[in-house]
Coordinates of C-alpha atoms and ligand atoms in Angstrom, one line a residue:
M192 CA -1.7 14.7 13.0
E193 CA -1.1 11.6 10.7
A194 CA 2.4 10.8 9.7
V195 CA 1.5 10.7 6.2
E196 CA 0.2 14.3 5.9
T197 CA 3.5 15.7 7.2
A198 CA 5.7 13.2 5.1
S199 CA 6.7 15.3 2.4
R200 CA 6.9 13.8 -0.9
S201 CA 10.1 13.2 -2.6
T202 CA 10.7 13.6 -6.3
S203 CA 10.6 9.4 -6.4
R204 CA 7.1 9.4 -4.8
S205 CA 4.4 9.0 -7.0
L206 CA 2.3 11.9 -7.5
R207 CA -0.7 9.9 -6.5
R208 CA -0.5 9.1 -2.6
V209 CA -1.3 5.4 -2.7
G210 CA -0.6 3.4 0.7
I211 CA 0.9 -0.1 0.9
L212 CA 0.4 -2.2 4.0
Y213 CA 2.7 -5.3 5.3
D214 CA 3.3 -6.7 8.5
E215 CA 5.8 -9.5 9.1
R216 CA 3.3 -10.3 12.3
M217 CA 0.9 -11.7 10.1
C218 CA 3.1 -14.6 9.1
R219 CA 2.8 -15.8 12.5
H220 CA -0.6 -17.7 11.8
H221 CA 0.3 -21.0 9.9
T222 CA -0.6 -24.6 10.0
P223 CA 0.5 -26.3 13.5
D224 CA 3.6 -28.2 12.6
D225 CA 3.9 -26.1 9.6
E226 CA 2.7 -28.9 7.1
P227 CA 2.1 -27.5 3.8
H228 CA -1.0 -25.3 3.1
P229 CA -1.7 -23.2 0.1
E230 CA -2.6 -20.7 2.3
N231 CA 0.6 -19.8 4.1
P232 CA 3.1 -16.9 5.0
N233 CA 5.3 -17.1 2.2
R234 CA 2.2 -15.7 -0.1
I235 CA 2.1 -12.2 1.3
R236 CA 6.1 -12.5 1.8
A237 CA 6.4 -12.9 -1.8
I238 CA 4.1 -10.1 -2.6
W239 CA 6.0 -7.9 -0.4
N240 CA 9.7 -9.0 -1.7
K241 CA 8.2 -8.4 -5.6
L242 CA 6.7 -4.7 -4.7
Q243 CA 9.9 -4.1 -3.1
S244 CA 12.4 -5.4 -5.5
A245 CA 10.1 -3.7 -8.0
G246 CA 10.7 -0.1 -6.5
I247 CA 7.0 -0.3 -5.6
S248 CA 7.1 0.1 -2.0
Q249 CA 9.3 3.0 -2.2
R250 CA 7.0 5.1 -4.2
C251 CA 4.3 4.5 -1.6
E252 CA 3.5 5.2 2.1
V253 CA 4.2 2.2 3.8
L254 CA 2.0 1.5 7.1
S255 CA 2.2 -1.2 9.5
A256 CA -0.7 -3.5 10.7
K257 CA -3.1 -1.9 13.8
E258 CA -5.2 -4.5 15.7
A259 CA -8.9 -4.1 15.2
E260 CA -10.6 -3.1 18.3
D261 CA -13.4 -5.5 19.1
K262 CA -15.9 -2.9 19.0
Y263 CA -15.4 -2.8 14.9
I264 CA -15.2 -6.7 14.5
L265 CA -18.5 -7.1 16.7
S266 CA -19.9 -5.1 13.5
V267 CA -19.8 -8.2 11.7
H268 CA -19.4 -11.1 14.0
G269 CA -21.1 -12.5 16.9
K270 CA -19.7 -12.2 20.4
S271 CA -18.8 -15.8 20.8
H272 CA -17.2 -16.0 17.7
V273 CA -14.5 -13.0 18.5
D274 CA -14.1 -14.4 21.7
L275 CA -13.0 -17.7 20.2
I276 CA -10.9 -16.0 17.9
R277 CA -9.0 -13.8 20.3
N278 CA -8.4 -16.5 22.8
I279 CA -7.7 -19.6 20.1
S280 CA -3.9 -18.6 20.6
S281 CA -3.7 -18.6 24.2
Q282 CA -2.3 -21.6 26.1
Q283 CA -5.6 -22.7 27.6
Y284 CA -6.4 -23.4 24.1
N285 CA -3.3 -25.7 23.3
S286 CA -5.2 -29.0 23.7
R287 CA -7.9 -28.0 22.1
R288 CA -7.0 -25.9 19.1
N289 CA -6.7 -28.8 16.3
R290 CA -10.0 -30.0 17.6
I291 CA -11.9 -27.1 17.4
A292 CA -10.0 -26.1 13.9
S293 CA -11.0 -29.6 12.4
K294 CA -14.6 -29.2 13.2
L295 CA -14.5 -26.1 10.8
N296 CA -14.5 -25.8 7.2
S297 CA -11.1 -25.6 5.9
I298 CA -9.5 -23.8 8.8
Y299 CA -6.2 -24.4 10.5
L300 CA -5.3 -22.6 14.0
N301 CA -2.1 -22.3 15.8
E302 CA -0.4 -19.9 18.4
G303 CA 0.0 -17.1 16.0
S304 CA -4.0 -16.9 14.3
S305 CA -5.4 -14.9 17.1
E306 CA -2.9 -12.1 16.4
A307 CA -3.0 -12.1 12.6
A308 CA -6.7 -11.9 12.4
Y309 CA -6.7 -8.9 14.6
L310 CA -4.3 -7.7 12.2
A311 CA -5.7 -8.4 9.2
A312 CA -9.2 -6.8 10.0
G313 CA -7.4 -4.0 11.9
S314 CA -5.3 -3.3 9.0
V315 CA -7.8 -3.2 6.3
I316 CA -9.8 -0.5 8.8
E317 CA -6.6 1.0 9.1
V318 CA -6.0 1.7 5.1
A319 CA -9.5 2.5 4.5
K320 CA -9.7 5.2 7.2
R321 CA -7.0 6.9 5.6
V322 CA -8.3 6.6 1.9
A323 CA -11.6 7.6 3.3
K324 CA -10.2 10.9 4.9
G325 CA -8.0 11.8 1.9
E326 CA -4.8 11.0 3.4
L327 CA -4.5 8.6 0.7
D328 CA -5.8 8.3 -2.8
S329 CA -5.7 4.7 -2.4
A330 CA -3.9 1.6 -0.9
F331 CA -3.3 -2.0 -0.7
A332 CA -3.6 -4.1 2.1
I333 CA -1.4 -7.5 2.1
V334 CA -3.1 -9.0 4.6
R335 CA -3.4 -12.7 5.8
P336 CA -5.4 -14.5 7.0
P337 CA -8.1 -13.7 4.4
G338 CA -11.7 -12.5 5.2
H339 CA -14.6 -13.3 2.6
H340 CA -15.6 -16.4 3.6
A341 CA -16.2 -15.7 7.3
E342 CA -19.5 -15.2 8.5
H343 CA -21.3 -14.0 11.3
D344 CA -20.6 -16.9 13.8
E345 CA -18.2 -18.7 11.8
A346 CA -14.7 -19.0 10.7
M347 CA -14.3 -21.0 7.1
G348 CA -12.3 -21.2 3.5
F349 CA -9.0 -20.2 5.7
C350 CA -10.8 -17.0 7.0
L351 CA -11.2 -15.8 10.5
F352 CA -12.6 -12.6 10.5
N353 CA -14.0 -10.9 7.6
N354 CA -11.7 -7.8 7.1
V355 CA -13.4 -6.5 4.2
A356 CA -16.8 -6.4 5.9
I357 CA -15.5 -5.0 9.1
A358 CA -13.8 -2.1 7.2
T359 CA -16.9 -1.7 5.2
N360 CA -18.8 -1.3 8.8
F361 CA -16.4 0.7 10.1
L362 CA -16.3 3.3 7.5
L363 CA -20.0 3.6 7.4
N364 CA -20.6 3.9 11.1
E365 CA -17.9 6.8 11.3
K366 CA -19.9 9.4 9.9
E367 CA -17.6 12.0 9.7
L368 CA -16.0 10.6 7.1
G369 CA -18.8 11.0 4.7
I370 CA -18.9 7.5 3.0
N371 CA -22.6 6.5 2.9
K372 CA -22.5 4.2 0.0
I373 CA -19.5 1.5 -0.6
L374 CA -19.1 -0.7 -3.3
I375 CA -17.4 -4.3 -2.8
V376 CA -16.1 -5.9 -5.7
D377 CA -14.7 -9.3 -4.8
W378 CA -12.9 -10.9 -7.6
D379 CA -11.3 -13.7 -5.6
V380 CA -12.0 -16.9 -7.6
H381 CA -14.6 -17.9 -4.7
H382 CA -17.9 -16.7 -3.8
G383 CA -17.7 -14.0 -0.8
N384 CA -20.3 -15.7 1.0
G385 CA -19.6 -13.9 4.4
T386 CA -19.4 -10.5 3.0
Q387 CA -22.7 -11.2 1.2
K388 CA -24.6 -12.4 4.1
T389 CA -23.0 -9.2 6.1
F390 CA -24.8 -6.8 3.6
W391 CA -27.8 -8.7 2.4
K392 CA -30.6 -6.1 3.5
D393 CA -28.1 -3.3 3.5
P394 CA -28.9 -1.0 0.3
R395 CA -25.6 1.3 1.6
V396 CA -23.5 -1.9 0.4
L397 CA -23.2 -2.9 -3.3
F398 CA -21.9 -6.4 -2.9
F399 CA -20.4 -7.7 -6.3
S400 CA -18.9 -11.2 -6.5
V401 CA -17.6 -12.8 -9.7
H402 CA -16.6 -16.4 -8.7
R403 CA -16.5 -19.9 -9.9
H404 CA -19.7 -21.8 -9.1
E405 CA -20.5 -24.8 -11.4
F406 CA -23.9 -24.9 -10.4
G407 CA -23.1 -25.1 -6.7
S408 CA -20.3 -27.6 -7.0
F409 CA -17.4 -25.3 -6.7
Y410 CA -16.1 -24.0 -3.1
P411 CA -18.4 -23.2 -0.9
S412 CA -20.4 -25.6 -2.7
N413 CA -23.8 -24.2 -1.8
D414 CA -26.3 -22.1 -3.8
D415 CA -25.3 -18.4 -1.7
G416 CA -23.1 -17.8 -4.8
D417 CA -26.2 -18.1 -7.4
Y418 CA -27.0 -15.1 -9.6
T419 CA -30.7 -15.3 -8.1
M420 CA -29.2 -14.1 -4.8
I421 CA -29.9 -10.5 -5.1
G422 CA -30.3 -9.2 -1.4
E423 CA -33.6 -8.8 0.6
G424 CA -35.7 -6.3 1.8
P425 CA -34.1 -2.9 1.4
G426 CA -31.0 -4.5 0.2
A427 CA -33.1 -6.0 -2.8
G428 CA -30.5 -5.5 -5.8
Y429 CA -27.6 -4.6 -4.0
N430 CA -26.2 -8.2 -4.3
I431 CA -24.7 -8.9 -7.7
N432 CA -23.6 -12.6 -8.3
V433 CA -21.9 -13.3 -11.3
P434 CA -21.1 -17.5 -11.1
W435 CA -19.1 -19.1 -13.9
E436 CA -20.5 -22.2 -15.2
N437 CA -16.9 -23.5 -15.8
G438 CA -13.3 -22.6 -14.6
R439 CA -10.6 -21.6 -17.4
C440 CA -12.1 -18.1 -17.5
G441 CA -9.8 -15.5 -18.0
D442 CA -9.2 -11.6 -19.1
A443 CA -11.9 -11.8 -21.8
D444 CA -14.5 -13.1 -19.7
Y445 CA -14.0 -10.9 -16.8
L446 CA -13.8 -7.8 -19.2
A447 CA -16.9 -8.7 -20.4
V448 CA -18.5 -8.9 -16.9
W449 CA -17.0 -5.5 -16.0
D450 CA -18.2 -3.4 -19.4
H451 CA -21.7 -5.4 -19.3
I452 CA -22.7 -5.5 -15.7
L453 CA -20.4 -3.9 -13.2
I454 CA -19.3 -0.6 -14.8
P455 CA -22.7 0.3 -16.0
V456 CA -23.9 -0.4 -12.3
A457 CA -21.3 1.0 -10.5
K458 CA -21.9 4.3 -12.5
Q459 CA -25.4 4.2 -11.6
F460 CA -24.9 3.5 -7.6
N461 CA -21.9 6.0 -7.7
P462 CA -20.1 4.9 -4.6
D463 CA -18.4 7.0 -2.1
M464 CA -15.5 4.5 -2.0
I465 CA -14.5 1.1 -3.3
L466 CA -13.2 -2.0 -1.6
I467 CA -11.6 -4.6 -3.4
S468 CA -11.6 -8.2 -2.3
A469 CA -8.9 -8.8 -4.2
G470 CA -8.0 -12.4 -3.7
F471 CA -5.5 -13.5 -6.8
D472 CA -6.6 -17.1 -7.0
A473 CA -8.5 -16.3 -10.3
A474 CA -5.0 -15.8 -11.9
V475 CA -3.1 -17.9 -14.5
G476 CA -1.2 -20.8 -12.8
D477 CA -3.2 -20.5 -9.8
P478 CA -3.2 -24.5 -8.1
L479 CA -6.9 -23.6 -6.5
G480 CA -8.8 -21.6 -9.3
G481 CA -8.3 -23.1 -12.6
C482 CA -9.1 -19.6 -14.4
C483 CA -6.4 -17.8 -16.1
V484 CA -6.5 -13.9 -15.6
T485 CA -3.2 -12.4 -16.3
P486 CA -1.7 -9.7 -14.5
Y487 CA -2.5 -7.2 -17.5
G488 CA -6.1 -8.3 -16.8
Y489 CA -6.3 -7.4 -13.2
A490 CA -4.6 -3.8 -14.5
M491 CA -7.5 -3.4 -16.8
L492 CA -10.3 -4.7 -14.1
L493 CA -8.6 -2.2 -11.6
R494 CA -8.3 0.6 -13.8
K495 CA -11.8 0.6 -15.1
L496 CA -13.0 0.9 -11.4
M497 CA -10.6 4.1 -10.8
D498 CA -13.0 6.1 -12.6
F499 CA -15.6 5.9 -9.9
A500 CA -15.7 7.2 -6.3
R501 CA -13.1 9.9 -7.4
G502 CA -10.4 7.1 -7.4
K503 CA -10.8 6.1 -3.5
I504 CA -9.9 2.5 -3.9
V505 CA -8.7 -0.1 -1.1
L506 CA -7.4 -3.2 -2.3
A507 CA -7.6 -6.2 0.5
L508 CA -5.8 -9.6 -0.2
E509 CA -7.9 -12.5 -0.2
G510 CA -7.0 -15.6 -1.6
G511 CA -4.5 -16.4 -4.3
Y512 CA -2.2 -19.4 -3.9
N513 CA 0.9 -19.3 -6.6
L514 CA 3.4 -17.2 -5.3
A515 CA 4.8 -16.2 -8.4
S516 CA 1.0 -15.3 -10.0
I517 CA -0.1 -13.5 -6.8
S518 CA 3.1 -11.3 -6.8
N519 CA 3.0 -10.4 -10.5
S520 CA -0.8 -9.7 -10.3
A521 CA -0.4 -7.4 -7.2
L522 CA 2.2 -5.8 -8.9
A523 CA 0.5 -4.9 -12.0
C524 CA -2.4 -3.7 -9.7
M525 CA -0.1 -1.4 -7.9
E526 CA 1.3 0.4 -10.9
V527 CA -2.3 1.0 -11.7
L528 CA -2.6 2.5 -8.6
L529 CA 0.4 4.7 -9.0
D530 CA -1.0 5.9 -12.3
E531 CA 2.4 5.1 -14.1
K532 CA 1.7 3.1 -16.9
I533 CA -1.0 3.6 -19.1
V534 CA -3.4 0.5 -19.5
T535 CA -5.8 0.1 -22.4
G536 CA -6.5 -2.3 -25.0
S537 CA -8.4 -5.4 -25.3
T538 CA -7.2 -9.2 -25.2
E539 CA -6.8 -11.4 -28.2
A540 CA -9.6 -14.1 -26.6
Y541 CA -13.2 -13.7 -26.8
P542 CA -15.3 -14.7 -23.8
F543 CA -16.8 -18.2 -23.4
E544 CA -20.5 -18.5 -24.7
S545 CA -21.3 -19.5 -21.2
T546 CA -20.0 -15.9 -20.0
W547 CA -22.4 -14.4 -22.5
R548 CA -25.0 -17.0 -21.2
V549 CA -24.3 -15.8 -17.4
I550 CA -24.1 -11.9 -18.0
Q551 CA -27.7 -12.1 -19.9
V552 CA -29.3 -13.8 -17.0
V553 CA -27.5 -11.7 -14.1
R554 CA -28.9 -8.8 -16.3
Q555 CA -31.9 -9.8 -16.2
E556 CA -32.2 -11.0 -12.9
L557 CA -31.0 -7.1 -11.9
K558 CA -32.7 -4.9 -14.3
A559 CA -35.7 -4.3 -12.3
F560 CA -33.0 -2.4 -10.0
W561 CA -30.6 -1.0 -12.2
S562 CA -31.8 0.5 -15.4
V563 CA -28.7 0.6 -17.1
L564 CA -29.0 -3.3 -17.2
A565 CA -32.3 -3.3 -19.2
D566 CA -31.5 -3.7 -22.7
E567 CA -30.3 -6.3 -24.4
V568 CA -26.6 -6.9 -25.1
P569 CA -26.2 -6.7 -28.9
T570 CA -26.2 -10.0 -30.7
K571 CA -23.0 -8.4 -32.7
L572 CA -21.1 -9.0 -29.3
I573 CA -22.8 -12.0 -28.2
S574 CA -21.8 -13.7 -31.2
Q575 CA -17.9 -13.2 -30.5
K576 CA -16.8 -16.0 -28.3
A577 CA -13.8 -18.1 -27.8
P578 CA -12.5 -18.5 -31.3
I579 CA -12.1 -21.2 -33.6
P580 CA -9.0 -22.9 -33.5
V581 CA -6.4 -23.0 -36.3
K582 CA -4.7 -25.9 -35.7
K583 CA -4.6 -29.0 -33.5
I584 CA -2.8 -32.0 -33.1
L585 CA -3.1 -35.5 -31.6
I586 CA -2.6 -38.2 -34.6
S587 CA -3.1 -41.7 -34.7
S588 CA -1.0 -44.5 -36.2
C589 CA 0.8 -42.8 -39.4
D590 CA 1.2 -46.0 -41.6
S591 CA -1.5 -48.0 -40.6
E592 CA -2.8 -50.6 -43.4
A593 CA -6.2 -49.0 -43.0
E594 CA -7.7 -52.7 -43.2
D595 CA -9.8 -52.3 -39.9
V596 CA -10.9 -48.9 -40.2
E597 CA -13.9 -49.5 -37.6
E598 CA -11.4 -51.3 -35.2
L599 CA -9.2 -48.2 -35.4
L600 CA -12.0 -46.0 -35.0
Q601 CA -12.9 -47.6 -31.9
E602 CA -9.9 -48.1 -30.3
V603 CA -7.9 -45.2 -31.4
I604 CA -10.4 -42.1 -31.7
R605 CA -12.7 -43.3 -28.8
P606 CA -9.7 -43.1 -26.3
L607 CA -8.4 -40.1 -27.7
S608 CA -11.5 -38.3 -27.5
T609 CA -11.9 -39.1 -23.9
L610 CA -8.9 -36.9 -23.0
R611 CA -9.8 -34.6 -20.4
V612 CA -8.3 -31.4 -22.6
D613 CA -12.1 -30.2 -22.5
E614 CA -13.2 -31.3 -19.0
D615 CA -13.5 -29.2 -16.2
C616 CA -10.6 -30.4 -13.8
R617 CA -11.8 -29.9 -10.4
V618 CA -9.2 -29.7 -7.7
L619 CA -9.3 -32.3 -5.7
A620 CA -6.2 -32.1 -3.8
E621 CA -5.2 -28.5 -1.7
S622 CA -1.8 -28.2 -3.5
A623 CA -0.9 -29.1 -6.9
S624 CA 0.5 -32.6 -6.5
V625 CA 3.6 -33.0 -8.9
S626 CA 4.1 -36.5 -8.3
W627 CA 3.0 -37.5 -11.9
R628 CA 5.9 -35.7 -13.5
S629 CA 8.8 -38.1 -12.6
D630 CA 6.9 -40.7 -14.2
L631 CA 5.9 -39.5 -17.5
S632 CA 9.6 -37.5 -17.5
N633 CA 11.2 -40.9 -18.5
I634 CA 8.4 -41.4 -21.1
D635 CA 9.4 -40.2 -24.6
I636 CA 6.5 -39.5 -27.4
W637 CA 6.5 -38.4 -30.7
Y638 CA 4.5 -35.0 -30.9
A639 CA 3.5 -34.4 -34.2
T640 CA 2.1 -30.8 -35.1
F641 CA 0.8 -29.1 -37.9
G642 CA -0.1 -25.5 -38.2
S643 CA 2.1 -22.9 -36.4
N644 CA 3.6 -25.3 -34.3
M645 CA 5.9 -26.6 -37.2
W646 CA 7.8 -23.4 -36.8
K647 CA 10.3 -24.4 -34.3
P648 CA 10.8 -21.0 -32.5
R649 CA 7.5 -20.7 -31.9
F650 CA 6.9 -24.3 -30.6
L651 CA 9.9 -23.8 -28.2
F652 CA 8.0 -21.2 -26.5
Y653 CA 5.8 -23.8 -25.0
I654 CA 9.1 -25.6 -23.8
E655 CA 11.2 -23.0 -22.5
G656 CA 8.7 -20.0 -22.2
G657 CA 8.5 -16.9 -23.3
Q658 CA 6.1 -14.3 -25.6
V659 CA 4.6 -16.1 -28.4
D660 CA 5.0 -13.8 -31.3
G661 CA 2.0 -12.0 -32.3
M662 CA -0.1 -13.0 -29.5
Q663 CA -0.1 -11.2 -26.2
K664 CA 0.2 -14.6 -24.2
L665 CA 3.4 -15.5 -22.2
C666 CA 4.2 -18.9 -21.9
S667 CA 5.3 -20.3 -19.2
G668 CA 7.2 -22.9 -20.5
S669 CA 7.4 -26.8 -19.5
M670 CA 9.2 -27.5 -16.1
D671 CA 11.4 -29.6 -18.1
K672 CA 13.0 -27.0 -20.5
R673 CA 15.2 -29.7 -22.4
P674 CA 14.8 -29.0 -25.9
P675 CA 13.1 -31.9 -28.4
K676 CA 15.8 -34.7 -28.6
E677 CA 15.1 -35.2 -32.3
I678 CA 12.4 -33.3 -34.5
L679 CA 11.3 -34.8 -37.8
W680 CA 9.6 -33.7 -41.0
K681 CA 7.0 -36.5 -42.2
I682 CA 4.6 -36.6 -45.0
F683 CA 1.5 -38.8 -43.8
P684 CA -0.8 -40.3 -46.6
H685 CA -3.7 -39.6 -44.6
R686 CA -6.0 -36.3 -44.1
L687 CA -6.9 -34.4 -40.9
F688 CA -10.2 -34.6 -39.8
F689 CA -11.8 -32.9 -36.5
G690 CA -12.3 -35.4 -33.9
R691 CA -14.9 -33.6 -32.0
E692 CA -17.6 -30.8 -33.0
S693 CA -16.1 -28.6 -30.7
T694 CA -14.5 -27.8 -27.6
R695 CA -15.0 -25.3 -25.4
T696 CA -11.4 -23.9 -25.5
W697 CA -10.6 -24.3 -29.0
G698 CA -14.3 -23.7 -30.2
L699 CA -15.8 -25.8 -33.2
G700 CA -13.6 -28.6 -34.3
G701 CA -11.0 -28.0 -31.7
V702 CA -9.3 -31.1 -31.6
A703 CA -7.7 -32.6 -34.9
F704 CA -6.7 -36.4 -35.8
L705 CA -5.4 -38.2 -38.6
H706 CA -7.8 -39.9 -40.3
P707 CA -7.2 -43.9 -40.0
E708 CA -8.5 -44.5 -43.4
S709 CA -6.1 -43.3 -46.5
K710 CA -7.4 -42.2 -49.4
N711 CA -4.8 -42.0 -52.4
E712 CA -4.8 -37.6 -52.6
D713 CA -4.2 -37.5 -48.8
I714 CA -1.4 -36.1 -47.7
V715 CA -0.5 -34.1 -44.8
H716 CA 2.7 -32.6 -43.8
M717 CA 3.9 -32.6 -40.0
C718 CA 6.5 -31.8 -37.9
L719 CA 7.4 -34.2 -35.3
Y720 CA 9.0 -33.3 -31.9
R721 CA 10.3 -35.9 -29.8
I722 CA 9.5 -34.4 -26.1
T723 CA 8.8 -36.0 -22.8
L724 CA 5.4 -37.1 -21.8
E725 CA 5.7 -34.8 -19.1
Q726 CA 6.5 -31.9 -21.5
F727 CA 4.0 -32.6 -23.9
N728 CA 1.1 -32.4 -20.8
D729 CA 3.1 -29.0 -19.7
V730 CA 2.4 -28.0 -23.8
L731 CA -1.2 -29.1 -23.7
H732 CA -1.8 -27.6 -20.4
Q733 CA -0.5 -24.2 -22.2
E734 CA -2.4 -24.5 -25.5
N735 CA -5.4 -25.1 -24.1
I736 CA -5.2 -21.9 -21.7
S737 CA -7.8 -23.3 -20.0
S738 CA -6.5 -25.9 -17.6
Y739 CA -3.6 -24.3 -15.3
D740 CA -4.7 -26.9 -12.8
M741 CA -1.4 -28.9 -13.1
S742 CA -2.2 -31.2 -10.1
S743 CA -2.6 -34.1 -12.4
P744 CA -1.6 -34.4 -16.2
L745 CA -4.2 -34.0 -18.9
F746 CA -2.7 -37.2 -20.8
D747 CA -1.1 -40.3 -19.7
L748 CA -0.4 -43.6 -21.1
D749 CA -3.5 -45.2 -18.8
C750 CA -5.6 -43.2 -21.2
V751 CA -4.5 -45.4 -23.8
K752 CA -3.6 -48.8 -22.3
E753 CA -6.9 -48.7 -20.4
K754 CA -8.7 -49.2 -23.5
G755 CA -6.9 -52.5 -24.5
S756 CA -5.3 -52.9 -27.8
I757 CA -3.5 -49.8 -28.2
N758 CA -0.2 -50.8 -26.2
L759 CA 3.0 -48.5 -25.4
E760 CA 4.9 -50.5 -27.8
A761 CA 2.6 -49.7 -30.9
V762 CA 2.5 -46.2 -29.9
K763 CA 6.3 -45.9 -29.8
L764 CA 6.7 -47.7 -32.8
S765 CA 4.4 -46.3 -35.1
H766 CA 5.6 -42.9 -34.6
S767 CA 2.5 -41.7 -33.4
G768 CA 2.4 -38.7 -31.5
L769 CA -0.2 -37.2 -29.5
Ligands
Q9C996 N1 -12.6 -30.1 -0.5 C1 -9.8 -18.3 -0.4 O1 -9.5 -18.2 -1.2 N2 -11.2 -25.4 -0.3 N3 -10.5 -19.3 0.3 C2 -11.4 -26.6 0.6 C3 -12.6 -28.7 0.5 C4 -10.9 -24.1 0.6 C5 -10.4 -20.8 -0.4 C6 -11.8 -27.6 -0.5 C7 -10.8 -23.2 -0.5 C8 -11.1 -21.8 0.4 C9 -9.9 -17.0 0.7
ZN997 ZN1 -10.5 -17.8 -2.9

């Protein structure tokens, strides 16, 4: 008899039996000389510590890891791959290990890798088995290395064995468990290529992945994650990809995809169990993902899935590289599993226009297989896209003589309009570099604001962090939390104009400038804050919720200097903010 069946539940335990699995042995997989790497042992430690200090693990059945048996791993991987991962940590491989890793795509290996890989796969099997048997209602396996990129004969993308695929095959093959249809939801920001391939022709497994794709340029950088990849043979229609065209997707985008694709299909598919490839690298603040799902967003996504498979849900950790983000996201999910907080409501934001477009093409592609997708999405909904902003910044010179408007337009407006505020910030480095910070922390700028930022307490949330009033938005603040060194109110004899037709973040007219030309009646009140260029970048990042890739500044002086005649001095003297 299993321990969890006999354990009498104390009153502090949840009414729901929720399993949580953590094992320190999975921390022994790390880079050979412990060089920094985003996929490092502190990821699972951070989550585990958070769940303990929040009192969550105390309300759960705590399980420890078990190594997977080869026969289960072999249901997904080839023999040579299994042999390699089993032996890679042995001494015979000491001299070859690094060379082997370097030939693989985004993989490191050390003496702890074999054991961790077996434990990660075995742990997902373990919790899945207990949920299938009804010993647990649901469970979260805090495992690493992650799994969803691992293919039949190939480790890649930080993944050695495909943990979720292995557990899925285990459930289907253990006939007495009575699990015949499984829904895999892969909300890791990357495409679950390995899982997709495993079940490509298998109608017992509905694989759903939502991921940054950018037309095949985002990792794993090929067409596998395209929406046209729907499965084959008997599996046709049982593979659903939702490929983002850009980063910066957040709660509103994910919820729209849930409401208009995943949830209707889940209803029709009616799974016996749900496995979630629960990477948290689409979370706000993730250095690789560049998306902005909040813990509240994850809670909603999970809550909506609990209405299926009689709540039999297993979460297995995949990616997620910001320790605070993944811990908070995991905590939010555990609270949902424990059913202790009601999560309802909607988000402040609307989905991107591109999100509605993707939803429509996915529905079109799959409607032959899922009748619930056949109807057009109401135009009323689609017209609700990322809102028109109430504000924004970026001013040029305040006391220009306006004698050479043409030149000013060329030299001020053009460089400003090339700011990367609205661009896709592709993450080039594995970990966010912070080297720009020290340079920019020594440079003061005047940040001229209008609209809500003129109200100091409101603006300070972007510096000090906190909850912006009237919005469900939690600001992280700047890394430099010093208050503005000076605050100035000024009236400028100019008018504001929108420098672009639209930006993806703010919608129409997203970025405003002071018009360099001055007409008699023109007047604008602005509040100027003297802050550092580092702080300014942090403000920009938060206001354009979008780019949480902090590996490079959105704005530095090169943007201006390169273009020639707007020099540093001029920027300082003219009290120009940016
Ligand atoms: N220039 C998971 O989240 N990035 N894996 C490679 C190459 C690899 C992510 C970038 C990202 C793998 C489980
Ligand atoms: Zn990922």
